[in-house]
């Protein structure tokens, strides 16, 4: 048996841990050969870019950030820009990818990715490739799994930043607005906000009223705590307003977000008499060494994906449910996104301590 593995979409801590697990389990548990596909599905396009992987080639990568295979975000194999006869055209390279994967003699293809990559993986499963999915993303927004790896490391990074910002905010009696990642789901803002003792948490699931945010801040000034920490997910938006989109694709879907932290900071400064600073954490949240939880989850996911390959259970995604590793169909896992429950335990617990969600 020959198994292929690729990483697609934005990187996250734990990708190398999962690659290592796939390679070692394939080789040591099953005696299979492993082929690493470079830069996500682009490694199976016009020029095939693959490499042989052995336990030796993954030695030492468990604690490292990034992905040794490389990745590609914003690439949709069904809509690839190509110049044909000097003219730019959008072409569907799906059939070519299927042909190339079959040409490599892959008995299964393990696709590690977020919602976009997993949706593409399901597309290839439906076209006949023996695909198995592994969910990754710092955003933790994949359906049918309690957690994705990468998320806990990002929360750790954001929480450490909040701890540091707390002391300087307090020293200067300032409001510090911290923009974190989270396009449509506010998991990082919520968990880091709770863990880092934020006073205001703004998430995409709860459109905020700036008046409520300012009321909370002024209330803290009036009652002694002369500083505030406001955590804003990049996808947060005011009631009746829009997300802060920097770039869209040609068909209008959101490509890049950014700027809501500054907008919230400016609004607070304009409506209160308070000194405000804004920090955008950005891609710092995507890098660094994975925390133990992410290393362990990535390892368990990698082994479970090989076990699915051994049983020829294709079109499935490994997942975590109640502490156990299970699997679900890629179809079910990609029918939407996993959002924060606006009345769930996390939000309610934070509100019980006086945290404002701007509502
Ligand atoms: O999907 C993970 C994510 O970190 C999002 O939260 C963020 O919007 C996006 O990636 C940024 O992607 P890029 O690396 O393309 O800027």
PDB file of N, CA, C and O in Angstrom, residues 12 21 39 62 80 97 137 149 183-184 206 215 260 289 301 303-304 334 338:
ATOM      1  N   UNK A  12      -1.194  25.791  10.893  1.00  0.00           N
ATOM      2  CA  UNK A  12      -1.482  25.936  12.322  1.00  0.00           C
ATOM      3  C   UNK A  12      -0.527  25.038  13.099  1.00  0.00           C
ATOM      4  O   UNK A  12       0.025  24.081  12.535  1.00  0.00           O
ATOM      5  N   UNK A  21       2.772  11.575  12.719  1.00  0.00           N
ATOM      6  CA  UNK A  21       1.955  10.432  13.152  1.00  0.00           C
ATOM      7  C   UNK A  21       1.517   9.595  11.955  1.00  0.00           C
ATOM      8  O   UNK A  21       1.556   8.355  12.000  1.00  0.00           O
ATOM      9  N   UNK A  39       2.606  21.459  -0.841  1.00  0.00           N
ATOM     10  CA  UNK A  39       1.745  22.646  -1.026  1.00  0.00           C
ATOM     11  C   UNK A  39       0.282  22.312  -1.313  1.00  0.00           C
ATOM     12  O   UNK A  39      -0.333  22.861  -2.232  1.00  0.00           O
ATOM     13  N   UNK A  62       7.968  16.881  15.715  1.00  0.00           N
ATOM     14  CA  UNK A  62       6.795  16.909  16.619  1.00  0.00           C
ATOM     15  C   UNK A  62       6.573  18.292  17.261  1.00  0.00           C
ATOM     16  O   UNK A  62       5.449  18.793  17.270  1.00  0.00           O
ATOM     17  N   UNK A  80      -9.017  27.384 -11.228  1.00  0.00           N
ATOM     18  CA  UNK A  80      -7.608  27.783 -11.271  1.00  0.00           C
ATOM     19  C   UNK A  80      -7.397  28.741 -12.438  1.00  0.00           C
ATOM     20  O   UNK A  80      -7.853  28.485 -13.556  1.00  0.00           O
ATOM     21  N   UNK A  97      -6.043  16.310 -11.299  1.00  0.00           N
ATOM     22  CA  UNK A  97      -5.604  15.897  -9.961  1.00  0.00           C
ATOM     23  C   UNK A  97      -5.935  14.426  -9.717  1.00  0.00           C
ATOM     24  O   UNK A  97      -5.111  13.663  -9.209  1.00  0.00           O
ATOM     25  N   UNK A 137      -7.325  23.636  12.353  1.00  0.00           N
ATOM     26  CA  UNK A 137      -7.483  25.091  12.211  1.00  0.00           C
ATOM     27  C   UNK A 137      -7.383  25.721  13.587  1.00  0.00           C
ATOM     28  O   UNK A 137      -7.866  25.150  14.575  1.00  0.00           O
ATOM     29  N   UNK A 149      -6.907  20.500  16.190  1.00  0.00           N
ATOM     30  CA  UNK A 149      -5.604  20.844  16.760  1.00  0.00           C
ATOM     31  C   UNK A 149      -5.158  22.177  16.167  1.00  0.00           C
ATOM     32  O   UNK A 149      -5.583  22.556  15.081  1.00  0.00           O
ATOM     33  N   UNK A 183     -12.756  34.204  11.844  1.00  0.00           N
ATOM     34  CA  UNK A 183     -13.533  34.844  10.775  1.00  0.00           C
ATOM     35  C   UNK A 183     -15.021  34.861  11.053  1.00  0.00           C
ATOM     36  O   UNK A 183     -15.643  35.902  11.129  1.00  0.00           O
ATOM     37  N   UNK A 184     -15.577  33.668  11.151  1.00  0.00           N
ATOM     38  CA  UNK A 184     -17.027  33.554  11.318  1.00  0.00           C
ATOM     39  C   UNK A 184     -17.380  33.025  12.705  1.00  0.00           C
ATOM     40  O   UNK A 184     -18.519  33.108  13.127  1.00  0.00           O
ATOM     41  N   UNK A 206     -22.202  37.359  17.924  1.00  0.00           N
ATOM     42  CA  UNK A 206     -23.016  38.329  18.673  1.00  0.00           C
ATOM     43  C   UNK A 206     -22.684  39.735  18.158  1.00  0.00           C
ATOM     44  O   UNK A 206     -21.732  40.362  18.630  1.00  0.00           O
ATOM     45  N   UNK A 215     -20.288  51.670  27.686  1.00  0.00           N
ATOM     46  CA  UNK A 215     -20.932  51.695  29.008  1.00  0.00           C
ATOM     47  C   UNK A 215     -20.143  50.821  29.988  1.00  0.00           C
ATOM     48  O   UNK A 215     -19.873  51.202  31.123  1.00  0.00           O
ATOM     49  N   UNK A 260     -11.166  45.595  12.264  1.00  0.00           N
ATOM     50  CA  UNK A 260     -12.235  45.835  13.244  1.00  0.00           C
ATOM     51  C   UNK A 260     -11.661  46.316  14.578  1.00  0.00           C
ATOM     52  O   UNK A 260     -12.272  47.135  15.265  1.00  0.00           O
ATOM     53  N   UNK A 289       5.402  26.593  18.614  1.00  0.00           N
ATOM     54  CA  UNK A 289       5.375  25.173  18.966  1.00  0.00           C
ATOM     55  C   UNK A 289       4.000  24.798  19.518  1.00  0.00           C
ATOM     56  O   UNK A 289       3.456  25.518  20.362  1.00  0.00           O
ATOM     57  N   UNK A 301      -5.168  11.839  15.882  1.00  0.00           N
ATOM     58  CA  UNK A 301      -5.859  11.992  14.594  1.00  0.00           C
ATOM     59  C   UNK A 301      -5.069  11.283  13.483  1.00  0.00           C
ATOM     60  O   UNK A 301      -5.652  10.613  12.630  1.00  0.00           O
ATOM     61  N   UNK A 303      -2.931   8.770  13.606  1.00  0.00           N
ATOM     62  CA  UNK A 303      -3.015   7.303  13.701  1.00  0.00           C
ATOM     63  C   UNK A 303      -4.415   6.836  13.285  1.00  0.00           C
ATOM     64  O   UNK A 303      -4.574   5.868  12.526  1.00  0.00           O
ATOM     65  N   UNK A 304      -5.441   7.555  13.761  1.00  0.00           N
ATOM     66  CA  UNK A 304      -6.826   7.169  13.433  1.00  0.00           C
ATOM     67  C   UNK A 304      -7.081   7.245  11.929  1.00  0.00           C
ATOM     68  O   UNK A 304      -7.820   6.416  11.367  1.00  0.00           O
ATOM     69  N   UNK A 334     -18.670  19.012   6.567  1.00  0.00           N
ATOM     70  CA  UNK A 334     -18.475  20.233   5.768  1.00  0.00           C
ATOM     71  C   UNK A 334     -19.799  20.892   5.365  1.00  0.00           C
ATOM     72  O   UNK A 334     -19.834  21.719   4.464  1.00  0.00           O
ATOM     73  N   UNK A 338     -18.895  25.351  12.756  1.00  0.00           N
ATOM     74  CA  UNK A 338     -19.255  25.212  14.175  1.00  0.00           C
ATOM     75  C   UNK A 338     -19.130  26.585  14.846  1.00  0.00           C
ATOM     76  O   UNK A 338     -18.027  27.108  14.980  1.00  0.00           O
TER      77      UNK A 338
END
